[in-house]
PDB file of C-alpha atoms in Angstrom:
ATOM      1  CA  UNK A   1      -2.146   8.716 -20.459  1.00 70.00           C
ATOM      2  CA  UNK A   2      -2.179   6.743 -17.094  1.00 79.00           C
ATOM      3  CA  UNK A   3      -3.839   3.367 -17.213  1.00 89.00           C
ATOM      4  CA  UNK A   4      -6.060   3.600 -14.669  1.00 93.00           C
ATOM      5  CA  UNK A   5      -8.124   7.124 -13.516  1.00 93.00           C
ATOM      6  CA  UNK A   6      -9.600   8.101 -11.020  1.00 93.00           C
ATOM      7  CA  UNK A   7     -11.791  11.404 -10.404  1.00 87.00           C
ATOM      8  CA  UNK A   8      -8.383  12.743  -7.172  1.00 83.00           C
ATOM      9  CA  UNK A   9     -11.865  14.976  -5.057  1.00 86.00           C
ATOM     10  CA  UNK A  10     -12.799  15.588  -2.601  1.00 91.00           C
ATOM     11  CA  UNK A  11     -16.163  14.915  -2.874  1.00 95.00           C
ATOM     12  CA  UNK A  12     -17.704  16.067   0.056  1.00 96.00           C
ATOM     13  CA  UNK A  13     -21.536  14.821   0.771  1.00 97.00           C
ATOM     14  CA  UNK A  14     -23.806  14.980   3.469  1.00 97.00           C
ATOM     15  CA  UNK A  15     -24.230  11.969   6.026  1.00 97.00           C
ATOM     16  CA  UNK A  16     -27.109   9.032   4.530  1.00 97.00           C
ATOM     17  CA  UNK A  17     -26.131  10.046   0.813  1.00 97.00           C
ATOM     18  CA  UNK A  18     -25.529   7.548  -1.062  1.00 97.00           C
ATOM     19  CA  UNK A  19     -22.281   7.898  -3.238  1.00 97.00           C
ATOM     20  CA  UNK A  20     -20.637   6.895  -6.160  1.00 97.00           C
ATOM     21  CA  UNK A  21     -17.027   6.459  -6.908  1.00 97.00           C
ATOM     22  CA  UNK A  22     -15.808   5.763 -10.234  1.00 96.00           C
ATOM     23  CA  UNK A  23     -12.180   4.164 -12.293  1.00 96.00           C
ATOM     24  CA  UNK A  24     -11.702   3.825 -15.808  1.00 97.00           C
ATOM     25  CA  UNK A  25      -8.846   2.181 -17.800  1.00 96.00           C
ATOM     26  CA  UNK A  26      -7.167   1.195 -20.841  1.00 95.00           C
ATOM     27  CA  UNK A  27      -5.788  -1.944 -20.465  1.00 93.00           C
ATOM     28  CA  UNK A  28      -8.084  -4.895 -21.450  1.00 93.00           C
ATOM     29  CA  UNK A  29      -6.142  -7.538 -19.836  1.00 92.00           C
ATOM     30  CA  UNK A  30      -7.332  -6.706 -16.694  1.00 92.00           C
ATOM     31  CA  UNK A  31      -9.478  -9.002 -14.531  1.00 91.00           C
ATOM     32  CA  UNK A  32      -9.558  -8.852 -11.201  1.00 92.00           C
ATOM     33  CA  UNK A  33     -10.662  -5.740  -9.821  1.00 94.00           C
ATOM     34  CA  UNK A  34     -10.744  -4.642  -6.155  1.00 95.00           C
ATOM     35  CA  UNK A  35     -11.759  -1.178  -4.556  1.00 97.00           C
ATOM     36  CA  UNK A  36      -9.063  -0.344  -1.024  1.00 96.00           C
ATOM     37  CA  UNK A  37     -10.283   2.551   1.842  1.00 97.00           C
ATOM     38  CA  UNK A  38      -7.287   4.260   2.873  1.00 96.00           C
ATOM     39  CA  UNK A  39      -7.759   5.956   5.991  1.00 96.00           C
ATOM     40  CA  UNK A  40      -5.803   9.010   7.111  1.00 93.00           C
ATOM     41  CA  UNK A  41      -1.880   8.469   7.674  1.00 91.00           C
ATOM     42  CA  UNK A  42      -2.745   4.352   7.561  1.00 93.00           C
ATOM     43  CA  UNK A  43      -2.226   1.515   5.199  1.00 94.00           C
ATOM     44  CA  UNK A  44      -4.839   0.934   2.229  1.00 95.00           C
ATOM     45  CA  UNK A  45      -7.814  -2.166   3.379  1.00 95.00           C
ATOM     46  CA  UNK A  46      -8.804  -4.464   0.779  1.00 94.00           C
ATOM     47  CA  UNK A  47     -12.972  -3.550   1.317  1.00 96.00           C
ATOM     48  CA  UNK A  48     -14.408  -5.365  -1.927  1.00 94.00           C
ATOM     49  CA  UNK A  49     -12.430  -8.411  -5.218  1.00 93.00           C
ATOM     50  CA  UNK A  50     -14.907  -8.722  -8.225  1.00 91.00           C
ATOM     51  CA  UNK A  51     -13.488 -10.136 -10.977  1.00 86.00           C
ATOM     52  CA  UNK A  52     -14.694  -9.860 -14.672  1.00 80.00           C
ATOM     53  CA  UNK A  53     -18.134  -8.158 -15.180  1.00 82.00           C
ATOM     54  CA  UNK A  54     -21.396  -7.622 -12.934  1.00 85.00           C
ATOM     55  CA  UNK A  55     -22.454  -6.472  -9.550  1.00 91.00           C
ATOM     56  CA  UNK A  56     -21.112  -7.575  -6.242  1.00 93.00           C
ATOM     57  CA  UNK A  57     -22.883  -6.322  -3.251  1.00 95.00           C
ATOM     58  CA  UNK A  58     -21.359  -6.625   0.527  1.00 94.00           C
ATOM     59  CA  UNK A  59     -23.894  -4.520   3.273  1.00 96.00           C
ATOM     60  CA  UNK A  60     -23.896  -0.762   2.003  1.00 97.00           C
ATOM     61  CA  UNK A  61     -21.295  -1.058  -0.560  1.00 98.00           C
ATOM     62  CA  UNK A  62     -21.610  -2.377  -3.678  1.00 97.00           C
ATOM     63  CA  UNK A  63     -18.592  -2.550  -6.487  1.00 97.00           C
ATOM     64  CA  UNK A  64     -19.474  -3.207 -11.000  1.00 96.00           C
ATOM     65  CA  UNK A  65     -17.431  -3.849 -13.120  1.00 96.00           C
ATOM     66  CA  UNK A  66     -17.892  -2.867 -16.887  1.00 94.00           C
ATOM     67  CA  UNK A  67     -15.458  -3.731 -18.725  1.00 92.00           C
ATOM     68  CA  UNK A  68     -17.013  -3.168 -21.672  1.00 92.00           C
ATOM     69  CA  UNK A  69     -16.608   1.058 -21.349  1.00 94.00           C
ATOM     70  CA  UNK A  70     -13.749  -0.188 -19.104  1.00 94.00           C
ATOM     71  CA  UNK A  71     -15.166   1.599 -16.150  1.00 95.00           C
ATOM     72  CA  UNK A  72     -16.100   0.123 -13.065  1.00 97.00           C
ATOM     73  CA  UNK A  73     -17.933   1.700  -9.910  1.00 97.00           C
ATOM     74  CA  UNK A  74     -18.339   1.502  -6.170  1.00 97.00           C
ATOM     75  CA  UNK A  75     -21.389   2.826  -4.511  1.00 97.00           C
ATOM     76  CA  UNK A  76     -21.658   3.112  -1.199  1.00 98.00           C
ATOM     77  CA  UNK A  77     -25.198   3.487  -0.153  1.00 97.00           C
ATOM     78  CA  UNK A  78     -26.746   4.982   3.309  1.00 98.00           C
ATOM     79  CA  UNK A  79     -23.347   7.086   4.180  1.00 97.00           C
ATOM     80  CA  UNK A  80     -21.660   7.526   7.181  1.00 97.00           C
ATOM     81  CA  UNK A  81     -19.031   9.900   8.377  1.00 97.00           C
ATOM     82  CA  UNK A  82     -16.793   6.616   9.509  1.00 97.00           C
ATOM     83  CA  UNK A  83     -16.838   6.579   5.732  1.00 98.00           C
ATOM     84  CA  UNK A  84     -14.663   9.067   5.320  1.00 97.00           C
ATOM     85  CA  UNK A  85     -11.532   8.166   3.763  1.00 97.00           C
ATOM     86  CA  UNK A  86      -9.651   7.442   0.394  1.00 95.00           C
ATOM     87  CA  UNK A  87     -10.610   5.254  -1.979  1.00 97.00           C
ATOM     88  CA  UNK A  88      -8.847   4.125  -4.536  1.00 95.00           C
ATOM     89  CA  UNK A  89      -9.033   1.248  -7.108  1.00 96.00           C
ATOM     90  CA  UNK A  90      -6.603  -1.197  -8.142  1.00 94.00           C
ATOM     91  CA  UNK A  91      -6.853  -4.260 -11.181  1.00 93.00           C
ATOM     92  CA  UNK A  92      -5.026  -6.452 -11.614  1.00 91.00           C
ATOM     93  CA  UNK A  93      -4.774  -9.245 -15.299  1.00 87.00           C
ATOM     94  CA  UNK A  94      -4.806 -12.575 -14.440  1.00 80.00           C
ATOM     95  CA  UNK A  95      -1.484 -13.824 -13.455  1.00 79.00           C
ATOM     96  CA  UNK A  96      -2.201 -11.355 -10.508  1.00 78.00           C
ATOM     97  CA  UNK A  97       1.311 -10.884  -9.863  1.00 80.00           C
ATOM     98  CA  UNK A  98       0.972  -7.002 -10.092  1.00 87.00           C
ATOM     99  CA  UNK A  99      -1.827  -4.855  -8.810  1.00 90.00           C
ATOM    100  CA  UNK A 100      -2.012  -1.389 -10.786  1.00 92.00           C
ATOM    101  CA  UNK A 101      -3.767   1.655  -8.540  1.00 93.00           C
ATOM    102  CA  UNK A 102      -5.975   4.662  -9.510  1.00 93.00           C
ATOM    103  CA  UNK A 103      -4.699   8.187  -7.977  1.00 92.00           C
ATOM    104  CA  UNK A 104      -7.377   7.695  -4.209  1.00 94.00           C
ATOM    105  CA  UNK A 105     -10.922   9.534  -4.529  1.00 95.00           C
ATOM    106  CA  UNK A 106     -10.991  11.523  -1.245  1.00 95.00           C
ATOM    107  CA  UNK A 107     -14.877  10.891   0.534  1.00 97.00           C
ATOM    108  CA  UNK A 108     -15.856  13.249   3.610  1.00 97.00           C
ATOM    109  CA  UNK A 109     -19.580  12.766   4.295  1.00 97.00           C
ATOM    110  CA  UNK A 110     -20.906  14.629   6.470  1.00 97.00           C
ATOM    111  CA  UNK A 111     -22.664  14.473   9.822  1.00 95.00           C
TER     112      UNK A 111
ATOM    113  CA  UNK B   1      -1.000 -11.624  15.307  1.00 69.00           C
ATOM    114  CA  UNK B   2       0.585  -7.768  13.317  1.00 77.00           C
ATOM    115  CA  UNK B   3       0.649  -8.994  10.070  1.00 92.00           C
ATOM    116  CA  UNK B   4       2.702  -6.107   8.698  1.00 95.00           C
ATOM    117  CA  UNK B   5       5.331  -3.908  10.339  1.00 96.00           C
ATOM    118  CA  UNK B   6       7.482  -1.338   9.200  1.00 97.00           C
ATOM    119  CA  UNK B   7       9.700   0.718  10.867  1.00 96.00           C
ATOM    120  CA  UNK B   8      10.705   3.389  10.747  1.00 97.00           C
ATOM    121  CA  UNK B   9       7.095   5.664  10.856  1.00 96.00           C
ATOM    122  CA  UNK B  10       9.168   9.089   9.932  1.00 96.00           C
ATOM    123  CA  UNK B  11      12.162   9.454   8.451  1.00 96.00           C
ATOM    124  CA  UNK B  12      13.614  12.706   8.096  1.00 97.00           C
ATOM    125  CA  UNK B  13      17.431  12.812   5.843  1.00 97.00           C
ATOM    126  CA  UNK B  14      19.638  14.819   3.959  1.00 97.00           C
ATOM    127  CA  UNK B  15      20.689  14.873   0.141  1.00 97.00           C
ATOM    128  CA  UNK B  16      22.544  11.916  -0.614  1.00 97.00           C
ATOM    129  CA  UNK B  17      21.819  10.315   2.550  1.00 97.00           C
ATOM    130  CA  UNK B  18      21.196   6.285   2.923  1.00 97.00           C
ATOM    131  CA  UNK B  19      18.356   5.098   4.816  1.00 96.00           C
ATOM    132  CA  UNK B  20      17.031   1.211   4.572  1.00 97.00           C
ATOM    133  CA  UNK B  21      13.377   0.628   5.890  1.00 98.00           C
ATOM    134  CA  UNK B  22      12.490  -2.130   7.015  1.00 97.00           C
ATOM    135  CA  UNK B  23       9.294  -4.725   6.553  1.00 97.00           C
ATOM    136  CA  UNK B  24       8.664  -7.941   8.332  1.00 96.00           C
ATOM    137  CA  UNK B  25       5.382 -10.247   7.513  1.00 96.00           C
ATOM    138  CA  UNK B  26       4.031 -13.020  10.044  1.00 93.00           C
ATOM    139  CA  UNK B  27       1.379 -14.414   7.563  1.00 90.00           C
ATOM    140  CA  UNK B  28       3.990 -16.613   6.239  1.00 90.00           C
ATOM    141  CA  UNK B  29       2.523 -15.433   2.401  1.00 91.00           C
ATOM    142  CA  UNK B  30       5.269 -15.810  -0.542  1.00 91.00           C
ATOM    143  CA  UNK B  31       4.848 -12.023  -2.005  1.00 94.00           C
ATOM    144  CA  UNK B  32       6.063  -8.871  -1.112  1.00 96.00           C
ATOM    145  CA  UNK B  33       5.620  -5.528  -2.165  1.00 97.00           C
ATOM    146  CA  UNK B  34       7.237  -2.302  -2.157  1.00 98.00           C
ATOM    147  CA  UNK B  35       5.538   0.706  -3.148  1.00 97.00           C
ATOM    148  CA  UNK B  36       5.501   4.806  -3.335  1.00 97.00           C
ATOM    149  CA  UNK B  37       2.599   7.127  -2.445  1.00 96.00           C
ATOM    150  CA  UNK B  38       2.245  10.544  -3.852  1.00 92.00           C
ATOM    151  CA  UNK B  39      -0.572  12.581  -3.535  1.00 83.00           C
ATOM    152  CA  UNK B  40      -2.933  11.854  -6.797  1.00 74.00           C
ATOM    153  CA  UNK B  41      -0.568   9.143  -8.176  1.00 78.00           C
ATOM    154  CA  UNK B  42      -1.915   6.700  -5.628  1.00 84.00           C
ATOM    155  CA  UNK B  43       0.106   3.512  -5.234  1.00 93.00           C
ATOM    156  CA  UNK B  44       3.453   2.950  -7.443  1.00 94.00           C
ATOM    157  CA  UNK B  45       5.412   0.136  -7.268  1.00 95.00           C
ATOM    158  CA  UNK B  46       8.888   0.765  -6.657  1.00 97.00           C
ATOM    159  CA  UNK B  47      10.382  -3.504  -6.381  1.00 97.00           C
ATOM    160  CA  UNK B  48       7.731  -6.888  -5.630  1.00 96.00           C
ATOM    161  CA  UNK B  49       9.380  -9.835  -4.234  1.00 96.00           C
ATOM    162  CA  UNK B  50       7.631 -12.857  -5.196  1.00 92.00           C
ATOM    163  CA  UNK B  51       9.492 -15.690  -3.185  1.00 92.00           C
ATOM    164  CA  UNK B  52      12.297 -15.168  -0.950  1.00 91.00           C
ATOM    165  CA  UNK B  53      16.002 -15.130  -2.362  1.00 89.00           C
ATOM    166  CA  UNK B  54      13.879 -13.875  -5.950  1.00 93.00           C
ATOM    167  CA  UNK B  55      13.142  -9.234  -6.249  1.00 96.00           C
ATOM    168  CA  UNK B  56      12.135  -7.888  -9.198  1.00 95.00           C
ATOM    169  CA  UNK B  57      11.096  -4.168 -10.544  1.00 96.00           C
ATOM    170  CA  UNK B  58       8.331  -2.909 -10.771  1.00 94.00           C
ATOM    171  CA  UNK B  59       6.940   0.802 -11.755  1.00 91.00           C
ATOM    172  CA  UNK B  60       9.598   2.727 -10.531  1.00 95.00           C
ATOM    173  CA  UNK B  61      13.047   1.792  -8.846  1.00 97.00           C
ATOM    174  CA  UNK B  62      14.858   3.595  -9.416  1.00 96.00           C
ATOM    175  CA  UNK B  63      17.414   5.116  -6.644  1.00 96.00           C
ATOM    176  CA  UNK B  64      16.058   2.207  -4.742  1.00 97.00           C
ATOM    177  CA  UNK B  65      17.257  -1.768  -4.237  1.00 97.00           C
ATOM    178  CA  UNK B  66      15.629  -4.532  -1.889  1.00 97.00           C
ATOM    179  CA  UNK B  67      16.715  -7.309  -0.465  1.00 96.00           C
ATOM    180  CA  UNK B  68      14.288 -10.115   0.180  1.00 96.00           C
ATOM    181  CA  UNK B  69      17.123 -12.718   1.895  1.00 85.00           C
ATOM    182  CA  UNK B  70      13.895 -14.887   4.124  1.00 94.00           C
ATOM    183  CA  UNK B  71      10.371 -14.925   3.979  1.00 94.00           C
ATOM    184  CA  UNK B  72       9.606 -12.713   6.513  1.00 95.00           C
ATOM    185  CA  UNK B  73      11.381  -9.894   5.682  1.00 96.00           C
ATOM    186  CA  UNK B  74      11.946  -7.166   2.984  1.00 97.00           C
ATOM    187  CA  UNK B  75      13.961  -4.572   3.092  1.00 97.00           C
ATOM    188  CA  UNK B  76      14.485  -1.296   1.302  1.00 98.00           C
ATOM    189  CA  UNK B  77      16.900   0.589   0.304  1.00 98.00           C
ATOM    190  CA  UNK B  78      17.658   4.512  -1.452  1.00 97.00           C
ATOM    191  CA  UNK B  79      21.784   4.290  -1.391  1.00 93.00           C
ATOM    192  CA  UNK B  80      21.786   8.674  -2.208  1.00 96.00           C
ATOM    193  CA  UNK B  81      18.888   9.806  -0.723  1.00 96.00           C
ATOM    194  CA  UNK B  82      17.136  12.338  -3.194  1.00 97.00           C
ATOM    195  CA  UNK B  83      14.571  15.749  -2.766  1.00 97.00           C
ATOM    196  CA  UNK B  84      12.540  13.002  -5.482  1.00 96.00           C
ATOM    197  CA  UNK B  85      12.203  10.898  -3.061  1.00 97.00           C
ATOM    198  CA  UNK B  86       9.945  12.542  -0.521  1.00 97.00           C
ATOM    199  CA  UNK B  87       6.490  10.045   0.123  1.00 97.00           C
ATOM    200  CA  UNK B  88       5.451   7.733   1.901  1.00 97.00           C
ATOM    201  CA  UNK B  89       6.532   4.246   1.284  1.00 98.00           C
ATOM    202  CA  UNK B  90       3.924   1.173   2.014  1.00 98.00           C
ATOM    203  CA  UNK B  91       5.356  -2.122   2.031  1.00 97.00           C
ATOM    204  CA  UNK B  92       2.764  -5.681   1.241  1.00 97.00           C
ATOM    205  CA  UNK B  93       2.260  -9.014   1.036  1.00 95.00           C
ATOM    206  CA  UNK B  94      -0.494 -10.707  -0.794  1.00 93.00           C
ATOM    207  CA  UNK B  95      -2.362 -13.461   0.023  1.00 88.00           C
ATOM    208  CA  UNK B  96      -3.152 -16.543  -2.767  1.00 82.00           C
ATOM    209  CA  UNK B  97      -6.393 -18.307  -2.490  1.00 77.00           C
ATOM    210  CA  UNK B  98      -8.937 -19.621  -4.798  1.00 73.00           C
ATOM    211  CA  UNK B  99      -8.142 -17.466  -7.355  1.00 70.00           C
ATOM    212  CA  UNK B 100      -7.686 -14.772  -5.303  1.00 78.00           C
ATOM    213  CA  UNK B 101      -4.918 -12.636  -4.783  1.00 82.00           C
ATOM    214  CA  UNK B 102      -5.391  -9.857  -1.730  1.00 88.00           C
ATOM    215  CA  UNK B 103      -2.943  -7.400  -0.671  1.00 92.00           C
ATOM    216  CA  UNK B 104      -2.448  -6.694   3.487  1.00 94.00           C
ATOM    217  CA  UNK B 105      -0.790  -3.106   3.656  1.00 96.00           C
ATOM    218  CA  UNK B 106       1.688  -2.245   6.710  1.00 96.00           C
ATOM    219  CA  UNK B 107       1.170   1.017   8.189  1.00 95.00           C
ATOM    220  CA  UNK B 108       3.814   2.928   6.523  1.00 96.00           C
ATOM    221  CA  UNK B 109       6.969   4.869   6.377  1.00 97.00           C
ATOM    222  CA  UNK B 110       6.829   8.774   6.026  1.00 97.00           C
ATOM    223  CA  UNK B 111      10.523  10.100   4.495  1.00 97.00           C
ATOM    224  CA  UNK B 112      11.736  13.586   3.772  1.00 97.00           C
ATOM    225  CA  UNK B 113      14.490  13.921   1.841  1.00 97.00           C
ATOM    226  CA  UNK B 114      15.686  17.405   2.564  1.00 96.00           C
TER     227      UNK B 114
END
């Protein structure tokens, strides 16, 4: 079993929909939780960064962490075609030297 | 500022050939990383370097060597390429600020081993 599990998709939604992307993990030492966005044939770029449990909002994006369930989510409101990309969750322990990534979920937002 | 740059962008090798993937940063960060990305597998860490002159193995180091000769450059070498090493390779660096660690990625090198 992988340390971080993520549904690979693809997830296809109409423009304007609310999107929910999720990851589960098994290592209770993880304290920092990230979402990276990767456009086709590009390198990943950091989208959201959270520490421990709780919610964090940035514009149309909300990251949610539930450490008791070992479950993290990314919500995208009013999704746009430009949101079409692969979304990777990543997490690290307190030392923060290494990240463990999920397999990525491919999202397609159709006009 | 270029950020993290990688060369080459594409490469095709025959089984048994060797090559070096180059990575350079102009962000002055201490830590640098090499990942490989395969379909459905996410990013898997091959090697990382916490600072100039130090390197450590990641999750999938077999078949690879690395070199961190200075703060700016971190290279990945395949001594005898195998088809299982067909992948997209990403170099990254890491910024530490106020308890937050953020990794910045290069554009990737697409490697095919025949």
